[in-house]
Tab-separated table of N, CA, C and O in Angstrom:
chain	number	residue	atom	x	y	z
A	1	MET	N	58.822	6.404	59.073
A	1	MET	CA	58.246	6.057	57.782
A	1	MET	C	59.360	6.009	56.742
A	1	MET	O	60.161	6.920	56.633
A	2	THR	N	59.394	4.941	55.956
A	2	THR	CA	60.413	4.808	54.917
A	2	THR	C	59.741	4.635	53.572
A	2	THR	O	58.559	4.346	53.485
A	3	ALA	N	60.523	4.791	52.522
A	3	ALA	CA	59.986	4.615	51.175
A	3	ALA	C	59.553	3.180	50.933
A	3	ALA	O	58.662	2.916	50.152
A	4	ALA	N	60.167	2.242	51.635
A	4	ALA	CA	59.826	0.830	51.453
A	4	ALA	C	58.490	0.483	52.095
A	4	ALA	O	57.829	-0.451	51.684
A	5	THR	N	58.073	1.255	53.097
A	5	THR	CA	56.807	0.994	53.769
A	5	THR	C	55.967	2.266	53.784
A	5	THR	O	55.861	2.943	54.797
A	6	PRO	N	55.367	2.623	52.647
A	6	PRO	CA	54.600	3.855	52.571
A	6	PRO	C	53.329	3.766	53.411
A	6	PRO	O	52.741	2.709	53.557
A	7	THR	N	52.946	4.909	53.970
A	7	THR	CA	51.711	4.983	54.736
A	7	THR	C	50.919	6.177	54.257
A	7	THR	O	51.362	6.927	53.396
A	8	GLY	N	49.757	6.351	54.817
A	8	GLY	CA	48.915	7.473	54.441
A	8	GLY	C	47.689	6.989	53.702
A	8	GLY	O	47.523	5.799	53.433
A	9	PRO	N	46.793	7.924	53.366
A	9	PRO	CA	45.526	7.529	52.756
A	9	PRO	C	45.666	6.848	51.400
A	9	PRO	O	44.839	6.035	51.025
A	10	LEU	N	46.709	7.149	50.659
A	10	LEU	CA	46.900	6.519	49.353
A	10	LEU	C	47.927	5.399	49.402
A	10	LEU	O	48.249	4.812	48.374
A	11	GLY	N	48.449	5.094	50.565
A	11	GLY	CA	49.381	3.982	50.701
A	11	GLY	C	50.621	4.128	49.843
A	11	GLY	O	51.160	3.151	49.354
A	12	GLY	N	51.093	5.343	49.625
A	12	GLY	CA	52.299	5.547	48.840
A	12	GLY	C	52.067	5.618	47.345
A	12	GLY	O	52.989	5.494	46.565
A	13	HIS	N	50.819	5.835	46.918
A	13	HIS	CA	50.496	5.847	45.493
A	13	HIS	C	50.467	7.249	44.884
A	13	HIS	O	49.971	7.419	43.774
A	14	LEU	N	51.000	8.236	45.577
A	14	LEU	CA	50.937	9.602	45.067
A	14	LEU	C	51.634	9.769	43.722
A	14	LEU	O	51.223	10.586	42.912
A	15	ASP	N	52.674	9.007	43.476
A	15	ASP	CA	53.414	9.126	42.223
A	15	ASP	C	53.004	8.093	41.184
A	15	ASP	O	53.596	8.037	40.108
A	16	ASP	N	52.012	7.275	41.480
A	16	ASP	CA	51.591	6.193	40.597
A	16	ASP	C	50.508	6.688	39.639
A	16	ASP	O	49.374	6.918	40.042
A	17	ASP	N	50.874	6.866	38.360
A	17	ASP	CA	49.926	7.334	37.349
A	17	ASP	C	48.799	6.350	37.089
A	17	ASP	O	47.777	6.719	36.525
A	18	ASP	N	48.987	5.088	37.458
A	18	ASP	CA	47.984	4.073	37.190
A	18	ASP	C	47.089	3.765	38.387
A	18	ASP	O	46.196	2.928	38.297
A	19	TYR	N	47.316	4.438	39.507
A	19	TYR	CA	46.508	4.185	40.697
A	19	TYR	C	45.145	4.852	40.533
A	19	TYR	O	45.052	6.054	40.257
A	20	PRO	N	44.056	4.096	40.675
A	20	PRO	CA	42.704	4.650	40.472
A	20	PRO	C	42.237	5.475	41.673
A	20	PRO	O	41.493	5.004	42.523
A	21	ALA	N	42.647	6.711	41.730
A	21	ALA	CA	42.405	7.550	42.896
A	21	ALA	C	41.183	8.450	42.774
A	21	ALA	O	40.741	9.010	43.773
A	22	TYR	N	40.627	8.600	41.575
A	22	TYR	CA	39.587	9.604	41.361
A	22	TYR	C	38.224	8.976	41.093
A	22	TYR	O	38.090	8.103	40.250
A	23	THR	N	37.219	9.460	41.803
A	23	THR	CA	35.849	9.010	41.562
A	23	THR	C	35.363	9.593	40.244
A	23	THR	O	35.967	10.530	39.697
A	24	MET	N	34.258	9.071	39.753
A	24	MET	CA	33.714	9.575	38.499
A	24	MET	C	33.355	11.060	38.610
A	24	MET	O	33.667	11.844	37.711
A	25	GLY	N	32.741	11.445	39.702
A	25	GLY	CA	32.372	12.849	39.875
A	25	GLY	C	33.585	13.758	39.904
A	25	GLY	O	33.587	14.819	39.275
A	26	ARG	N	34.618	13.352	40.628
A	26	ARG	CA	35.845	14.156	40.710
A	26	ARG	C	36.545	14.202	39.358
A	26	ARG	O	37.031	15.245	38.938
A	27	ALA	N	36.593	13.067	38.661
A	27	ALA	CA	37.231	13.017	37.342
A	27	ALA	C	36.508	13.938	36.364
A	27	ALA	O	37.145	14.693	35.623
A	28	ALA	N	35.175	13.890	36.368
A	28	ALA	CA	34.402	14.749	35.471
A	28	ALA	C	34.647	16.219	35.790
A	28	ALA	O	34.827	17.039	34.881
A	29	ALA	N	34.698	16.556	37.068
A	29	ALA	CA	34.949	17.946	37.464
A	29	ALA	C	36.344	18.399	37.033
A	29	ALA	O	36.515	19.513	36.541
A	30	MET	N	37.332	17.524	37.206
A	30	MET	CA	38.702	17.871	36.822
A	30	MET	C	38.817	18.105	35.318
A	30	MET	O	39.575	18.961	34.879
A	31	LEU	N	38.065	17.334	34.532
A	31	LEU	CA	38.116	17.450	33.078
A	31	LEU	C	37.171	18.523	32.545
A	31	LEU	O	37.226	18.863	31.361
A	32	GLY	N	36.292	19.015	33.400
A	32	GLY	CA	35.307	20.001	32.950
A	32	GLY	C	34.293	19.388	32.007
A	32	GLY	O	33.874	20.017	31.035
A	33	THR	N	33.916	18.157	32.278
A	33	THR	CA	32.991	17.439	31.415
A	33	THR	C	31.910	16.793	32.271
A	33	THR	O	31.820	17.043	33.466
A	34	THR	N	31.093	15.962	31.671
A	34	THR	CA	30.026	15.289	32.401
A	34	THR	C	30.399	13.850	32.698
A	34	THR	O	31.285	13.281	32.059
A	35	GLN	N	29.693	13.279	33.642
A	35	GLN	CA	29.884	11.864	33.929
A	35	GLN	C	29.445	11.022	32.735
A	35	GLN	O	30.017	9.972	32.472
A	36	GLY	N	28.467	11.508	31.994
A	36	GLY	CA	28.018	10.815	30.785
A	36	GLY	C	29.133	10.685	29.756
A	36	GLY	O	29.229	9.670	29.061
A	37	PHE	N	29.973	11.716	29.644
A	37	PHE	CA	31.108	11.649	28.722
A	37	PHE	C	32.057	10.539	29.141
A	37	PHE	O	32.521	9.760	28.307
A	38	LEU	N	32.341	10.451	30.440
A	38	LEU	CA	33.229	9.388	30.928
A	38	LEU	C	32.621	8.007	30.679
A	38	LEU	O	33.327	7.072	30.311
A	39	ARG	N	31.307	7.891	30.860
A	39	ARG	CA	30.656	6.613	30.559
A	39	ARG	C	30.782	6.292	29.063
A	39	ARG	O	31.026	5.152	28.688
A	40	ALA	N	30.602	7.301	28.232
A	40	ALA	CA	30.649	7.098	26.776
A	40	ALA	C	32.025	6.637	26.313
A	40	ALA	O	32.137	5.730	25.495
A	41	ILE	N	33.098	7.237	26.846
A	41	ILE	CA	34.425	6.795	26.418
A	41	ILE	C	34.759	5.436	27.026
A	41	ILE	O	35.558	4.692	26.480
A	42	GLY	N	34.126	5.111	28.133
A	42	GLY	CA	34.252	3.765	28.688
A	42	GLY	C	33.537	2.751	27.809
A	42	GLY	O	34.066	1.670	27.532
A	43	ASP	N	32.335	3.111	27.335
A	43	ASP	CA	31.585	2.235	26.421
A	43	ASP	C	32.333	2.027	25.106
A	43	ASP	O	32.250	0.963	24.509
A	44	ALA	N	33.054	3.066	24.665
A	44	ALA	CA	33.846	2.973	23.437
A	44	ALA	C	35.174	2.255	23.681
A	44	ALA	O	35.981	2.108	22.776
A	45	ARG	N	35.405	1.838	24.914
A	45	ARG	CA	36.593	1.083	25.325
A	45	ARG	C	37.902	1.874	25.196
A	45	ARG	O	38.957	1.301	24.976
A	46	LEU	N	37.785	3.195	25.324
A	46	LEU	CA	39.000	3.999	25.346
A	46	LEU	C	39.706	3.815	26.685
A	46	LEU	O	40.925	3.642	26.732
A	47	ILE	N	38.945	3.865	27.755
A	47	ILE	CA	39.479	3.614	29.083
A	47	ILE	C	38.530	2.668	29.810
A	47	ILE	O	37.339	2.652	29.544
A	48	THR	N	39.091	1.883	30.702
A	48	THR	CA	38.294	0.972	31.527
A	48	THR	C	38.625	1.272	32.975
A	48	THR	O	39.668	0.839	33.482
A	49	PRO	N	37.754	2.035	33.643
A	49	PRO	CA	38.055	2.373	35.030
A	49	PRO	C	37.943	1.146	35.926
A	49	PRO	O	37.198	0.210	35.645
A	50	LEU	N	38.723	1.176	36.991
A	50	LEU	CA	38.633	0.126	37.999
A	50	LEU	C	37.343	0.349	38.769
A	50	LEU	O	36.868	1.478	38.879
A	51	ARG	N	36.776	-0.717	39.280
A	51	ARG	CA	35.559	-0.590	40.091
A	51	ARG	C	35.910	-0.785	41.560
A	51	ARG	O	36.673	-1.688	41.911
A	52	SER	N	35.346	0.062	42.407
A	52	SER	CA	35.535	-0.089	43.849
A	52	SER	C	34.703	-1.284	44.313
A	52	SER	O	33.921	-1.856	43.547
A	53	GLU	N	34.857	-1.650	45.571
A	53	GLU	CA	34.077	-2.761	46.111
A	53	GLU	C	32.583	-2.497	45.988
A	53	GLU	O	31.794	-3.424	45.825
A	54	GLY	N	32.187	-1.240	46.043
A	54	GLY	CA	30.781	-0.871	45.902
A	54	GLY	C	30.332	-0.731	44.460
A	54	GLY	O	29.186	-0.383	44.193
A	55	GLY	N	31.245	-0.968	43.510
A	55	GLY	CA	30.896	-0.891	42.091
A	55	GLY	C	31.079	0.472	41.461
A	55	GLY	O	30.723	0.666	40.300
A	56	HIS	N	31.645	1.417	42.198
A	56	HIS	CA	31.841	2.764	41.666
A	56	HIS	C	33.100	2.824	40.809
A	56	HIS	O	34.105	2.203	41.121
A	57	ARG	N	33.034	3.608	39.742
A	57	ARG	CA	34.180	3.754	38.848
A	57	ARG	C	35.260	4.601	39.513
A	57	ARG	O	34.975	5.624	40.121
A	58	ARG	N	36.510	4.191	39.321
A	58	ARG	CA	37.680	4.927	39.815
A	58	ARG	C	38.652	5.111	38.658
A	58	ARG	O	38.939	4.175	37.924
A	59	TYR	N	39.176	6.312	38.519
A	59	TYR	CA	40.043	6.662	37.400
A	59	TYR	C	41.448	7.013	37.870
A	59	TYR	O	41.635	7.623	38.918
A	60	SER	N	42.423	6.683	37.044
A	60	SER	CA	43.821	7.032	37.328
A	60	SER	C	44.173	8.329	36.605
A	60	SER	O	43.443	8.790	35.720
A	61	ARG	N	45.325	8.889	36.965
A	61	ARG	CA	45.793	10.097	36.265
A	61	ARG	C	46.059	9.811	34.796
A	61	ARG	O	45.776	10.649	33.938
A	62	TYR	N	46.601	8.637	34.500
A	62	TYR	CA	46.834	8.275	33.094
A	62	TYR	C	45.505	8.258	32.336
A	62	TYR	O	45.406	8.796	31.230
A	63	GLN	N	44.487	7.653	32.907
A	63	GLN	CA	43.183	7.602	32.252
A	63	GLN	C	42.596	8.998	32.075
A	63	GLN	O	41.956	9.277	31.058
A	64	LEU	N	42.834	9.878	33.035
A	64	LEU	CA	42.337	11.244	32.907
A	64	LEU	C	43.034	11.991	31.780
A	64	LEU	O	42.409	12.787	31.075
A	65	ARG	N	44.330	11.738	31.581
A	65	ARG	CA	45.033	12.370	30.449
A	65	ARG	C	44.456	11.875	29.123
A	65	ARG	O	44.260	12.659	28.188
A	66	ILE	N	44.178	10.580	29.040
A	66	ILE	CA	43.586	10.015	27.826
A	66	ILE	C	42.197	10.624	27.593
A	66	ILE	O	41.862	11.022	26.472
A	67	ALA	N	41.403	10.711	28.651
A	67	ALA	CA	40.057	11.279	28.546
A	67	ALA	C	40.115	12.751	28.137
A	67	ALA	O	39.290	13.216	27.342
A	68	ALA	N	41.105	13.484	28.661
A	68	ALA	CA	41.249	14.903	28.308
A	68	ALA	C	41.557	15.061	26.830
A	68	ALA	O	41.030	15.963	26.167
A	69	ARG	N	42.398	14.185	26.286
A	69	ARG	CA	42.710	14.246	24.850
A	69	ARG	C	41.461	13.954	24.021
A	69	ARG	O	41.196	14.635	23.026
A	70	ALA	N	40.682	12.965	24.436
A	70	ALA	CA	39.433	12.654	23.727
A	70	ALA	C	38.479	13.839	23.790
A	70	ALA	O	37.836	14.181	22.794
A	71	ARG	N	38.430	14.489	24.933
A	71	ARG	CA	37.539	15.634	25.064
A	71	ARG	C	37.962	16.770	24.138
A	71	ARG	O	37.126	17.447	23.546
A	72	GLU	N	39.280	16.996	24.006
A	72	GLU	CA	39.759	18.029	23.073
A	72	GLU	C	39.233	17.765	21.667
A	72	GLU	O	38.763	18.676	20.988
A	73	LEU	N	39.331	16.513	21.235
A	73	LEU	CA	38.875	16.163	19.891
A	73	LEU	C	37.367	16.327	19.750
A	73	LEU	O	36.885	16.837	18.728
A	74	VAL	N	36.619	15.909	20.759
A	74	VAL	CA	35.160	16.047	20.723
A	74	VAL	C	34.773	17.520	20.701
A	74	VAL	O	33.869	17.926	19.962
A	75	ASP	N	35.472	18.333	21.481
A	75	ASP	CA	35.199	19.776	21.497
A	75	ASP	C	35.470	20.420	20.139
A	75	ASP	O	34.883	21.453	19.818
A	76	GLN	N	36.355	19.801	19.344
A	76	GLN	CA	36.654	20.316	18.004
A	76	GLN	C	35.669	19.790	16.958
A	76	GLN	O	35.811	20.076	15.782
A	77	GLY	N	34.697	18.984	17.402
A	77	GLY	CA	33.666	18.502	16.491
A	77	GLY	C	33.821	17.063	16.035
A	77	GLY	O	33.050	16.588	15.205
A	78	THR	N	34.798	16.359	16.550
A	78	THR	CA	35.009	14.960	16.173
A	78	THR	C	33.990	14.091	16.915
A	78	THR	O	33.814	14.249	18.118
A	79	PRO	N	33.317	13.178	16.215
A	79	PRO	CA	32.399	12.264	16.911
A	79	PRO	C	33.153	11.460	17.973
A	79	PRO	O	34.326	11.128	17.800
A	80	ILE	N	32.485	11.137	19.049
A	80	ILE	CA	33.147	10.497	20.187
A	80	ILE	C	33.805	9.177	19.814
A	80	ILE	O	34.913	8.889	20.255
A	81	GLU	N	33.157	8.358	18.972
A	81	GLU	CA	33.757	7.082	18.576
A	81	GLU	C	35.041	7.308	17.789
A	81	GLU	O	36.026	6.610	17.986
A	82	SER	N	35.020	8.307	16.922
A	82	SER	CA	36.213	8.636	16.135
A	82	SER	C	37.314	9.204	17.023
A	82	SER	O	38.493	8.875	16.849
A	83	ALA	N	36.932	10.052	17.971
A	83	ALA	CA	37.909	10.628	18.893
A	83	ALA	C	38.603	9.528	19.680
A	83	ALA	O	39.822	9.546	19.846
A	84	CYS	N	37.827	8.550	20.126
A	84	CYS	CA	38.407	7.445	20.887
A	84	CYS	C	39.379	6.655	20.020
A	84	CYS	O	40.472	6.288	20.462
A	85	ARG	N	39.023	6.401	18.774
A	85	ARG	CA	39.915	5.659	17.872
A	85	ARG	C	41.196	6.440	17.607
A	85	ARG	O	42.288	5.875	17.590
A	86	ILE	N	41.077	7.737	17.415
A	86	ILE	CA	42.256	8.579	17.190
A	86	ILE	C	43.190	8.520	18.392
A	86	ILE	O	44.408	8.353	18.243
A	87	VAL	N	42.634	8.632	19.596
A	87	VAL	CA	43.455	8.607	20.808
A	87	VAL	C	44.145	7.251	20.950
A	87	VAL	O	45.328	7.178	21.310
A	88	ILE	N	43.442	6.181	20.659
A	88	ILE	CA	44.042	4.844	20.718
A	88	ILE	C	45.206	4.745	19.737
A	88	ILE	O	46.287	4.257	20.077
A	89	LEU	N	45.011	5.222	18.518
A	89	LEU	CA	46.079	5.167	17.512
A	89	LEU	C	47.262	6.054	17.899
A	89	LEU	O	48.418	5.672	17.702
A	90	GLU	N	46.988	7.229	18.465
A	90	GLU	CA	48.069	8.090	18.929
A	90	GLU	C	48.879	7.396	20.018
A	90	GLU	O	50.115	7.461	20.017
A	91	ASP	N	48.188	6.736	20.930
A	91	ASP	CA	48.862	6.032	22.024
A	91	ASP	C	49.709	4.880	21.479
A	91	ASP	O	50.843	4.678	21.910
A	92	GLN	N	49.176	4.145	20.505
A	92	GLN	CA	49.931	3.044	19.898
A	92	GLN	C	51.159	3.568	19.162
A	92	GLN	O	52.234	2.967	19.231
A	93	LEU	N	51.014	4.673	18.447
A	93	LEU	CA	52.142	5.267	17.732
A	93	LEU	C	53.224	5.717	18.712
A	93	LEU	O	54.415	5.454	18.487
A	94	GLU	N	52.826	6.357	19.793
A	94	GLU	CA	53.806	6.798	20.795
A	94	GLU	C	54.569	5.609	21.373
A	94	GLU	O	55.788	5.660	21.531
A	95	GLU	N	53.864	4.524	21.652
A	95	GLU	CA	54.513	3.322	22.190
A	95	GLU	C	55.473	2.719	21.167
A	95	GLU	O	56.585	2.315	21.510
A	96	ALA	N	55.062	2.663	19.903
A	96	ALA	CA	55.928	2.116	18.851
A	96	ALA	C	57.186	2.969	18.693
A	96	ALA	O	58.288	2.432	18.532
A	97	GLN	N	57.041	4.283	18.746
A	97	GLN	CA	58.196	5.164	18.629
A	97	GLN	C	59.141	4.990	19.817
A	97	GLN	O	60.357	5.005	19.656
A	98	ARG	N	58.581	4.800	21.004
A	98	ARG	CA	59.407	4.569	22.189
A	98	ARG	C	60.191	3.275	22.047
A	98	ARG	O	61.391	3.224	22.309
A	99	LEU	N	59.517	2.212	21.595
A	99	LEU	CA	60.196	0.924	21.401
A	99	LEU	C	61.283	1.021	20.335
A	99	LEU	O	62.375	0.469	20.497
A	100	ASN	N	60.991	1.704	19.226
A	100	ASN	CA	61.993	1.880	18.172
A	100	ASN	C	63.225	2.604	18.705
A	100	ASN	O	64.357	2.236	18.378
A	101	ALA	N	63.019	3.626	19.517
A	101	ALA	CA	64.149	4.355	20.089
A	101	ALA	C	64.967	3.441	21.003
A	101	ALA	O	66.201	3.473	20.974
A	102	GLU	N	64.290	2.608	21.783
A	102	GLU	CA	65.000	1.660	22.643
A	102	GLU	C	65.824	0.682	21.806
A	102	GLU	O	66.967	0.388	22.137
A	103	TYR	N	65.235	0.161	20.728
A	103	TYR	CA	65.948	-0.790	19.865
A	103	TYR	C	67.150	-0.128	19.203
A	103	TYR	O	68.214	-0.721	19.092
A	104	ARG	N	66.965	1.120	18.750
A	104	ARG	CA	68.085	1.840	18.138
A	104	ARG	C	69.209	2.061	19.146
A	104	ARG	O	70.381	1.891	18.819
A	105	ASN	N	68.845	2.431	20.359
A	105	ASN	CA	69.857	2.646	21.394
A	105	ASN	C	70.577	1.351	21.725
A	105	ASN	O	71.793	1.344	21.906
A	106	ALA	N	69.839	0.255	21.803
A	106	ALA	CA	70.457	-1.047	22.097
A	106	ALA	C	71.379	-1.482	20.963
A	106	ALA	O	72.468	-1.998	21.196
A	107	ALA	N	70.949	-1.263	19.716
A	107	ALA	CA	71.769	-1.643	18.563
A	107	ALA	C	73.020	-0.769	18.477
A	107	ALA	O	74.100	-1.244	18.104
A	108	GLY	N	72.887	0.489	18.843
A	108	GLY	CA	74.030	1.403	18.782
A	108	GLY	C	75.015	1.180	19.911
A	108	GLY	O	76.184	1.538	19.784
A	109	SER	N	74.590	0.555	20.981
A	109	SER	CA	75.488	0.358	22.121
A	109	SER	C	76.339	-0.898	21.975
A	109	SER	O	77.292	-1.073	22.714
A	110	THR	N	75.966	-1.770	21.053
A	110	THR	CA	76.792	-2.966	20.854
A	110	THR	C	78.004	-2.572	20.026
A	110	THR	O	77.911	-1.853	19.042
A	111	ASN	N	79.158	-3.034	20.416
A	111	ASN	CA	80.387	-2.704	19.720
A	111	ASN	C	80.735	-3.823	18.741
A	111	ASN	O	81.060	-4.927	19.148
A	112	PRO	N	80.671	-3.541	17.436
A	112	PRO	CA	81.043	-4.560	16.471
A	112	PRO	C	82.545	-4.843	16.567
A	112	PRO	O	83.330	-3.977	16.954
A	113	PRO	N	82.938	-6.045	16.265
A	113	PRO	CA	84.368	-6.361	16.321
A	113	PRO	C	85.158	-5.506	15.351
A	113	PRO	O	84.704	-5.187	14.259
A	114	ALA	N	86.346	-5.118	15.760
A	114	ALA	CA	87.201	-4.266	14.931
A	114	ALA	C	87.727	-5.077	13.745
A	114	ALA	O	88.086	-6.247	13.881
A	115	ALA	N	87.762	-4.457	12.572
A	115	ALA	CA	88.279	-5.111	11.378
A	115	ALA	C	89.803	-5.207	11.487
A	115	ALA	O	90.472	-4.257	11.894
A	116	THR	N	90.351	-6.339	11.114
A	116	THR	CA	91.809	-6.518	11.191
A	116	THR	C	92.404	-6.676	9.835
A	116	THR	O	91.854	-6.965	8.860
């Protein structure tokens, strides 16, 4: 078995944060919440789980982290729609900050011509 040809039940997806490995029941249990909560954040378009061939929802680890953050806010009394919007904005801000850091690093790595 090599890294180029992964085998096993997950086909080499153990390190893939975006691989939809968790059923709705397992995801709800991991988050300590209800399946209704997962449906609600799906309806609010915070996360869109992949559907299996049988139509069952499947969640990735990344989606579970997003759902966990929404649950924290809801547990603090934030309405679910507001919690979802906050999480979306936090995610957008994190992405913008990452891009800005990349641009700064790229701009700093270019060597301006020496003054003569």
